[in-house]
N, CA, C and O atoms as a DFTB+ gen file, in Angstrom:
464 C
 N C O
     1  1      18.939      20.257      -1.720
     2  2      18.361      19.336      -2.662
     3  2      18.669      17.884      -2.282
     4  3      17.860      16.987      -2.524
     5  1      19.845      17.661      -1.686
     6  2      20.229      16.322      -1.273
     7  2      19.259      15.741      -0.254
     8  3      18.941      14.553      -0.294
     9  1      18.794      16.585       0.656
    10  2      17.852      16.150       1.688
    11  2      16.572      15.623       1.047
    12  3      16.060      14.577       1.448
    13  1      16.057      16.342       0.056
    14  2      14.835      15.913      -0.622
    15  2      15.049      14.594      -1.356
    16  3      14.162      13.740      -1.379
    17  1      16.211      14.433      -1.947
    18  2      16.524      13.191      -2.655
    19  2      16.547      12.019      -1.682
    20  3      16.035      10.944      -1.995
    21  1      17.130      12.215      -0.521
    22  2      17.190      11.151       0.487
    23  2      15.799      10.795       0.985
    24  3      15.485       9.616       1.152
    25  1      14.964      11.796       1.224
    26  2      13.592      11.544       1.684
    27  2      12.807      10.811       0.611
    28  3      12.080       9.866       0.919
    29  1      12.938      11.229      -0.650
    30  2      12.225      10.580      -1.746
    31  2      12.664       9.122      -1.884
    32  3      11.835       8.237      -2.093
    33  1      13.962       8.879      -1.768
    34  2      14.473       7.504      -1.852
    35  2      13.911       6.656      -0.728
    36  3      13.549       5.500      -0.948
    37  1      13.831       7.212       0.478
    38  2      13.272       6.487       1.617
    39  2      11.802       6.168       1.384
    40  3      11.355       5.062       1.684
    41  1      11.047       7.122       0.853
    42  2       9.620       6.907       0.601
    43  2       9.416       5.798      -0.423
    44  3       8.454       5.037      -0.322
    45  1      10.307       5.697      -1.407
    46  2      10.170       4.671      -2.435
    47  2      10.587       3.293      -1.945
    48  3      10.041       2.289      -2.404
    49  1      11.543       3.222      -1.019
    50  2      12.003       1.916      -0.553
    51  2      11.152       1.372       0.587
    52  3      11.092       0.157       0.780
    53  1      10.498       2.237       1.341
    54  2       9.695       1.787       2.482
    55  2       8.637       0.761       2.064
    56  3       8.568      -0.306       2.674
    57  1       7.807       1.041       1.042
    58  2       6.817       0.023       0.653
    59  2       7.467      -1.283       0.214
    60  3       6.920      -2.359       0.455
    61  1       8.626      -1.197      -0.428
    62  2       9.324      -2.403      -0.868
    63  2       9.808      -3.223       0.320
    64  3       9.942      -4.442       0.214
    65  1      10.069      -2.580       1.439
    66  2      10.491      -3.286       2.650
    67  2       9.294      -3.861       3.391
    68  3       9.376      -4.952       3.956
    69  1       8.190      -3.137       3.391
    70  2       7.035      -3.514       4.202
    71  2       6.209      -4.627       3.566
    72  3       5.757      -5.527       4.273
    73  1       6.002      -4.591       2.265
    74  2       5.137      -5.583       1.618
    75  2       5.594      -7.021       1.890
    76  3       4.750      -7.852       2.225
    77  1       6.880      -7.358       1.765
    78  2       7.297      -8.731       2.095
    79  2       7.070      -9.079       3.569
    80  3       6.780     -10.228       3.900
    81  1       7.201      -8.094       4.440
    82  2       6.959      -8.342       5.865
    83  2       5.484      -8.625       6.124
    84  3       5.150      -9.438       6.985
    85  1       4.606      -7.964       5.390
    86  2       3.170      -8.240       5.525
    87  2       2.860      -9.660       5.069
    88  3       2.048     -10.351       5.685
    89  1       3.506     -10.093       3.993
    90  2       3.328     -11.473       3.520
    91  2       3.856     -12.471       4.547
    92  3       3.247     -13.515       4.785
    93  1       4.987     -12.139       5.147
    94  2       5.561     -13.012       6.176
    95  2       4.653     -13.079       7.403
    96  3       4.486     -14.138       8.007
    97  1       4.077     -11.950       7.759
    98  2       3.136     -11.897       8.880
    99  2       1.932     -12.797       8.596
   100  3       1.489     -13.547       9.466
   101  1       1.417     -12.714       7.387
   102  2       0.293     -13.561       6.979
   103  2       0.676     -15.036       7.061
   104  3      -0.105     -15.853       7.550
   105  1       1.871     -15.382       6.586
   106  2       2.322     -16.777       6.641
   107  2       2.446     -17.273       8.077
   108  3       2.079     -18.410       8.376
   109  1       2.958     -16.433       8.961
   110  2       3.069     -16.817      10.379
   111  2       1.697     -17.144      10.958
   112  3       1.533     -18.130      11.677
   113  1       0.727     -16.315      10.642
   114  2      -0.631     -16.543      11.149
   115  2      -1.210     -17.835      10.576
   116  3      -1.870     -18.591      11.289
   117  1      -0.965     -18.085       9.302
   118  2      -1.476     -19.306       8.672
   119  2      -0.798     -20.545       9.251
   120  3      -1.461     -21.547       9.520
   121  1       0.507     -20.481       9.442
   122  2       1.235     -21.624       9.996
   123  2       0.803     -21.928      11.424
   124  3       0.883     -23.073      11.871
   125  1       0.351     -20.920      12.130
   126  2      -0.117     -21.110      13.509
   127  2      -1.610     -21.445      13.554
   128  3      -2.206     -21.506      14.629
   129  1      -2.205     -21.662      12.383
   130  2      -3.645     -21.927      12.279
   131  2      -4.477     -20.816      12.910
   132  3      -5.529     -21.070      13.497
   133  1      -3.996     -19.584      12.783
   134  2      -4.716     -18.433      13.330
   135  2      -5.281     -17.536      12.239
   136  3      -5.763     -16.438      12.521
   137  1      -5.224     -17.998      10.998
   138  2      -5.790     -17.251       9.875
   139  2      -7.234     -17.699       9.715
   140  3      -7.505     -18.893       9.587
   141  1      -8.147     -16.763       9.721
   142  2      -9.569     -17.097       9.680
   143  2     -10.143     -16.904       8.283
   144  3      -9.713     -16.028       7.533
   145  1     -11.117     -17.734       7.950
   146  2     -11.795     -17.620       6.663
   147  2     -13.025     -16.734       6.733
   148  3     -13.561     -16.315       5.707
   149  1     -13.466     -16.453       7.944
   150  2     -14.685     -15.669       8.129
   151  2     -14.352     -14.307       8.714
   152  3     -13.649     -14.201       9.720
   153  1     -14.859     -13.282       8.079
   154  2     -14.673     -11.912       8.552
   155  2     -15.487     -11.691       9.822
   156  3     -16.657     -12.070       9.872
   157  1     -14.889     -11.084      10.850
   158  2     -15.676     -10.759      12.051
   159  2     -16.808      -9.790      11.697
   160  3     -16.775      -9.137      10.654
   161  1     -17.782      -9.708      12.555
   162  2     -18.926      -8.826      12.306
   163  2     -18.481      -7.368      12.244
   164  3     -17.421      -7.007      12.755
   165  1     -19.299      -6.543      11.616
   166  2     -19.018      -5.106      11.536
   167  2     -18.900      -4.487      12.918
   168  3     -18.107      -3.568      13.125
   169  1     -19.684      -4.988      13.864
   170  2     -19.631      -4.457      15.229
   171  2     -18.258      -4.696      15.854
   172  3     -17.705      -3.817      16.514
   173  1     -17.720      -5.890      15.639
   174  2     -16.401      -6.205      16.191
   175  2     -15.307      -5.370      15.526
   176  3     -14.365      -4.931      16.185
   177  1     -15.440      -5.158      14.236
   178  2     -14.439      -4.395      13.493
   179  2     -14.525      -2.896      13.759
   180  3     -13.578      -2.161      13.480
   181  1     -15.641      -2.445      14.288
   182  2     -15.870      -1.010      14.494
   183  2     -15.346      -0.492      15.830
   184  3     -15.603       0.658      16.186
   185  1     -14.634      -1.299      16.555
   186  2     -14.098      -0.867      17.850
   187  2     -13.281       0.409      17.697
   188  3     -12.594       0.603      16.694
   189  1     -13.359       1.262      18.684
   190  2     -12.562       2.492      18.682
   191  2     -11.340       2.363      19.597
   192  3     -10.556       3.303      19.724
   193  1     -11.182       1.217      20.224
   194  2     -10.042       0.980      21.111
   195  2      -8.786       0.667      20.286
   196  3      -8.889       0.086      19.206
   197  1      -7.613       1.044      20.782
   198  2      -6.388       0.678      20.070
   199  2      -6.316      -0.835      19.867
   200  3      -6.619      -1.607      20.777
   201  1      -5.918      -1.241      18.689
   202  2      -5.789      -2.655      18.317
   203  2      -7.113      -3.414      18.434
   204  3      -7.115      -4.645      18.448
   205  1      -8.229      -2.702      18.518
   206  2      -9.545      -3.346      18.732
   207  2      -9.450      -4.318      19.905
   208  3     -10.032      -5.403      19.883
   209  1      -8.718      -3.912      20.912
   210  2      -8.397      -4.783      22.045
   211  2      -9.638      -5.329      22.741
   212  3      -9.596      -6.399      23.349
   213  1     -10.734      -4.596      22.651
   214  2     -11.960      -5.028      23.322
   215  2     -12.801      -5.986      22.488
   216  3     -13.761      -6.564      22.998
   217  1     -12.452      -6.166      21.201
   218  2     -13.304      -7.002      20.353
   219  2     -12.558      -8.054      19.533
   220  3     -13.157      -9.050      19.129
   221  1     -11.264      -7.853      19.280
   222  2     -10.516      -8.775      18.428
   223  2      -9.271      -9.295      19.146
   224  3      -8.699      -8.617      19.999
   225  1      -8.870     -10.499      18.784
   226  2      -7.590     -11.028      19.264
   227  2      -6.474     -10.397      18.421
   228  3      -6.743      -9.774      17.394
   229  1      -5.248     -10.559      18.852
   230  2      -4.116     -10.047      18.076
   231  2      -4.121     -10.606      16.647
   232  3      -4.008      -9.829      15.698
   233  1      -4.248     -11.932      16.461
   234  2      -4.271     -12.442      15.086
   235  2      -5.410     -11.849      14.249
   236  3      -5.227     -11.557      13.068
   237  1      -6.572     -11.674      14.857
   238  2      -7.689     -11.081      14.116
   239  2      -7.381      -9.638      13.724
   240  3      -7.638      -9.232      12.591
   241  1      -6.834      -8.869      14.656
   242  2      -6.520      -7.471      14.359
   243  2      -5.491      -7.389      13.238
   244  3      -5.622      -6.569      12.329
   245  1      -4.463      -8.241      13.301
   246  2      -3.454      -8.243      12.245
   247  2      -4.080      -8.594      10.899
   248  3      -3.819      -7.933       9.894
   249  1      -4.909      -9.642      10.884
   250  2      -5.489     -10.124       9.633
   251  2      -6.519      -9.176       9.045
   252  3      -6.517      -8.931       7.838
   253  1      -7.382      -8.649       9.863
   254  2      -8.526      -7.897       9.341
   255  2      -8.377      -6.379       9.391
   256  3      -9.149      -5.666       8.751
   257  1      -7.408      -5.879      10.132
   258  2      -7.220      -4.429      10.234
   259  2      -5.830      -4.024       9.716
   260  3      -5.722      -3.292       8.732
   261  1      -4.790      -4.494      10.370
   262  2      -3.439      -4.008      10.074
   263  2      -2.962      -4.379       8.668
   264  3      -2.596      -3.498       7.890
   265  1      -2.963      -5.660       8.339
   266  2      -2.442      -6.091       7.037
   267  2      -3.217      -5.447       5.889
   268  3      -2.594      -4.893       4.984
   269  1      -4.560      -5.499       5.890
   270  2      -5.284      -4.871       4.773
   271  2      -5.054      -3.361       4.669
   272  3      -4.930      -2.827       3.567
   273  1      -4.997      -2.679       5.805
   274  2      -4.804      -1.223       5.778
   275  2      -3.425      -0.871       5.233
   276  3      -3.298       0.041       4.416
   277  1      -2.404      -1.576       5.672
   278  2      -1.054      -1.305       5.180
   279  2      -0.950      -1.611       3.685
   280  3      -0.336      -0.849       2.938
   281  1      -1.540      -2.713       3.249
   282  2      -1.519      -3.044       1.816
   283  2      -2.237      -1.968       1.007
   284  3      -1.775      -1.570      -0.062
   285  1      -3.363      -1.505       1.524
   286  2      -4.123      -0.462       0.833
   287  2      -3.281       0.809       0.686
   288  3      -3.231       1.397      -0.394
   289  1      -2.629       1.228       1.754
   290  2      -1.789       2.429       1.692
   291  2      -0.668       2.260       0.666
   292  3      -0.381       3.176      -0.106
   293  1      -0.041       1.090       0.663
   294  2       1.052       0.829      -0.276
   295  2       0.539       0.829      -1.709
   296  3       1.142       1.450      -2.584
   297  1      -0.572       0.136      -1.956
   298  2      -1.118       0.048      -3.311
   299  2      -1.563       1.410      -3.838
   300  3      -1.442       1.678      -5.033
   301  1      -2.073       2.264      -2.966
   302  2      -2.513       3.599      -3.372
   303  2      -1.357       4.590      -3.458
   304  3      -1.525       5.706      -3.950
   305  1      -0.193       4.185      -2.984
   306  2       0.938       5.101      -2.946
   307  2       0.752       6.187      -1.906
   308  3       1.371       7.248      -1.982
   309  1      -0.103       5.917      -0.938
   310  2      -0.389       6.884       0.129
   311  2       0.752       6.881       1.143
   312  3       1.501       5.909       1.238
   313  1       0.880       7.963       1.895
   314  2       1.927       7.997       2.924
   315  2       1.704       6.902       3.968
   316  3       0.578       6.646       4.396
   317  1       2.789       6.275       4.357
   318  2       2.731       5.264       5.410
   319  2       2.887       5.949       6.758
   320  3       3.392       7.070       6.828
   321  1       2.465       5.296       7.820
   322  2       2.634       5.898       9.151
   323  2       4.107       6.220       9.411
   324  3       5.001       5.521       8.935
   325  1       4.335       7.265      10.156
   326  2       5.704       7.653      10.505
   327  2       6.295       6.682      11.524
   328  3       7.505       6.454      11.559
   329  1       5.422       6.119      12.346
   330  2       5.874       5.252      13.432
   331  2       4.852       4.135      13.627
   332  3       3.644       4.366      13.572
   333  1       5.346       2.939      13.853
   334  2       4.489       1.795      14.152
   335  2       5.064       1.124      15.392
   336  3       6.253       0.808      15.438
   337  1       4.231       0.911      16.383
   338  2       4.673       0.259      17.624
   339  2       3.657      -0.801      18.044
   340  3       2.844      -0.591      18.944
   341  1       3.729      -1.924      17.375
   342  2       2.824      -3.031      17.665
   343  2       3.425      -3.961      18.718
   344  3       2.693      -4.596      19.476
   345  1       4.746      -4.043      18.766
   346  2       5.437      -5.009      19.631
   347  2       5.010      -4.991      21.093
   348  3       4.758      -6.058      21.652
   349  1       4.917      -3.830      21.740
   350  2       4.541      -3.859      23.162
   351  2       3.184      -4.534      23.394
   352  3       3.031      -5.325      24.324
   353  1       2.216      -4.221      22.554
   354  2       0.904      -4.867      22.679
   355  2       1.013      -6.356      22.340
   356  3       0.479      -7.204      23.055
   357  1       1.708      -6.662      21.248
   358  2       1.808      -8.053      20.800
   359  2       2.469      -8.943      21.847
   360  3       2.049     -10.081      22.053
   361  1       3.500      -8.425      22.507
   362  2       4.193      -9.219      23.524
   363  2       3.266      -9.597      24.675
   364  3       3.402     -10.677      25.249
   365  1       2.347      -8.736      25.009
   366  2       1.361      -9.054      26.050
   367  2       0.262      -9.963      25.504
   368  3      -0.148     -10.919      26.162
   369  1      -0.206      -9.659      24.301
   370  2      -1.327     -10.406      23.720
   371  2      -0.980     -11.865      23.450
   372  3      -1.841     -12.735      23.581
   373  1       0.271     -12.148      23.073
   374  2       0.626     -13.534      22.738
   375  2       0.614     -14.449      23.949
   376  3       0.586     -15.670      23.802
   377  1       0.633     -13.884      25.124
   378  2       0.574     -14.710      26.337
   379  2      -0.736     -15.485      26.415
   380  3      -0.822     -16.493      27.116
   381  1      -1.746     -15.024      25.703
   382  2      -3.053     -15.679      25.707
   383  2      -3.240     -16.608      24.512
   384  3      -4.283     -17.251      24.385
   385  1      -2.246     -16.684      23.639
   386  2      -2.370     -17.514      22.446
   387  2      -1.839     -18.915      22.716
   388  3      -0.935     -19.107      23.529
   389  1      -2.413     -19.881      22.025
   390  2      -2.062     -21.283      22.253
   391  2      -1.084     -21.805      21.198
   392  3      -1.157     -22.971      20.811
   393  1      -0.180     -20.958      20.737
   394  2       0.825     -21.420      19.786
   395  2       2.135     -20.681      20.041
   396  3       2.167     -19.659      20.726
   397  1       3.214     -21.221      19.475
   398  2       4.523     -20.579      19.606
   399  2       4.492     -19.283      18.803
   400  3       4.469     -19.307      17.572
   401  1       4.492     -18.188      19.485
   402  2       4.332     -16.889      18.831
   403  2       5.659     -16.207      18.513
   404  3       5.667     -15.078      18.022
   405  1       6.775     -16.871      18.785
   406  2       8.064     -16.223      18.541
   407  2       8.224     -15.778      17.091
   408  3       8.627     -14.636      16.865
   409  1       7.932     -16.618      16.093
   410  2       8.072     -16.148      14.707
   411  2       7.184     -14.928      14.415
   412  3       7.596     -14.002      13.716
   413  1       5.988     -14.942      14.950
   414  2       5.069     -13.817      14.765
   415  2       5.639     -12.553      15.404
   416  3       5.640     -11.487      14.789
   417  1       6.119     -12.675      16.628
   418  2       6.708     -11.524      17.321
   419  2       7.944     -11.000      16.595
   420  3       8.169      -9.791      16.539
   421  1       8.736     -11.903      16.044
   422  2       9.935     -11.476      15.310
   423  2       9.564     -10.615      14.105
   424  3      10.203      -9.595      13.848
   425  1       8.539     -11.022      13.372
   426  2       8.109     -10.242      12.204
   427  2       7.539      -8.899      12.651
   428  3       7.824      -7.868      12.041
   429  1       6.745      -8.908      13.699
   430  2       6.166      -7.660      14.213
   431  2       7.275      -6.696      14.642
   432  3       7.200      -5.501      14.360
   433  1       8.287      -7.207      15.314
   434  2       9.409      -6.348      15.733
   435  2      10.139      -5.777      14.521
   436  3      10.546      -4.615      14.526
   437  1      10.303      -6.591      13.490
   438  2      10.959      -6.111      12.270
   439  2      10.130      -5.016      11.613
   440  3      10.677      -4.030      11.119
   441  1       8.818      -5.188      11.606
   442  2       7.940      -4.145      11.055
   443  2       8.097      -2.862      11.864
   444  3       8.273      -1.784      11.295
   445  1       8.034      -2.973      13.174
   446  2       8.210      -1.792      14.029
   447  2       9.527      -1.083      13.717
   448  3       9.564       0.139      13.571
   449  1      10.597      -1.854      13.617
   450  2      11.924      -1.280      13.375
   451  2      12.026      -0.637      11.997
   452  3      12.797       0.304      11.808
   453  1      11.259      -1.132      11.040
   454  2      11.285      -0.569       9.690
   455  2      10.758       0.860       9.647
   456  3      11.062       1.611       8.720
   457  1       9.981       1.228      10.635
   458  2       9.388       2.564      10.668
   459  2      10.176       3.534      11.542
   460  3       9.724       4.656      11.768
   461  1      11.327       3.131      12.030
   462  2      12.130       4.022      12.884
   463  2      13.090       4.825      12.049
   464  3      13.850       5.631      12.586
């Protein structure tokens, strides 16, 4: 019974840990002037590639795919992913960005670690 209690406690605290990180991620994007007011086209959002790598930049993927999907799962009380590994992609993708991405990478790494 103790095992179930520990798992239930973890499930309840995970959304409480992730939601502030999503807000921090959003703030990082806004501070870097990488938050967009216009939604990309349906064609761009419909990519089947991981991270929509063929159609969206890292900031776009975070803003229009990752953040909304994670918020939706949390708000619905749906199970969150068992594992999240955005950091390896993000570390490569930020090389093409024209802003200091360290704060963004730090938040992404914290999100990844929260799912371990």
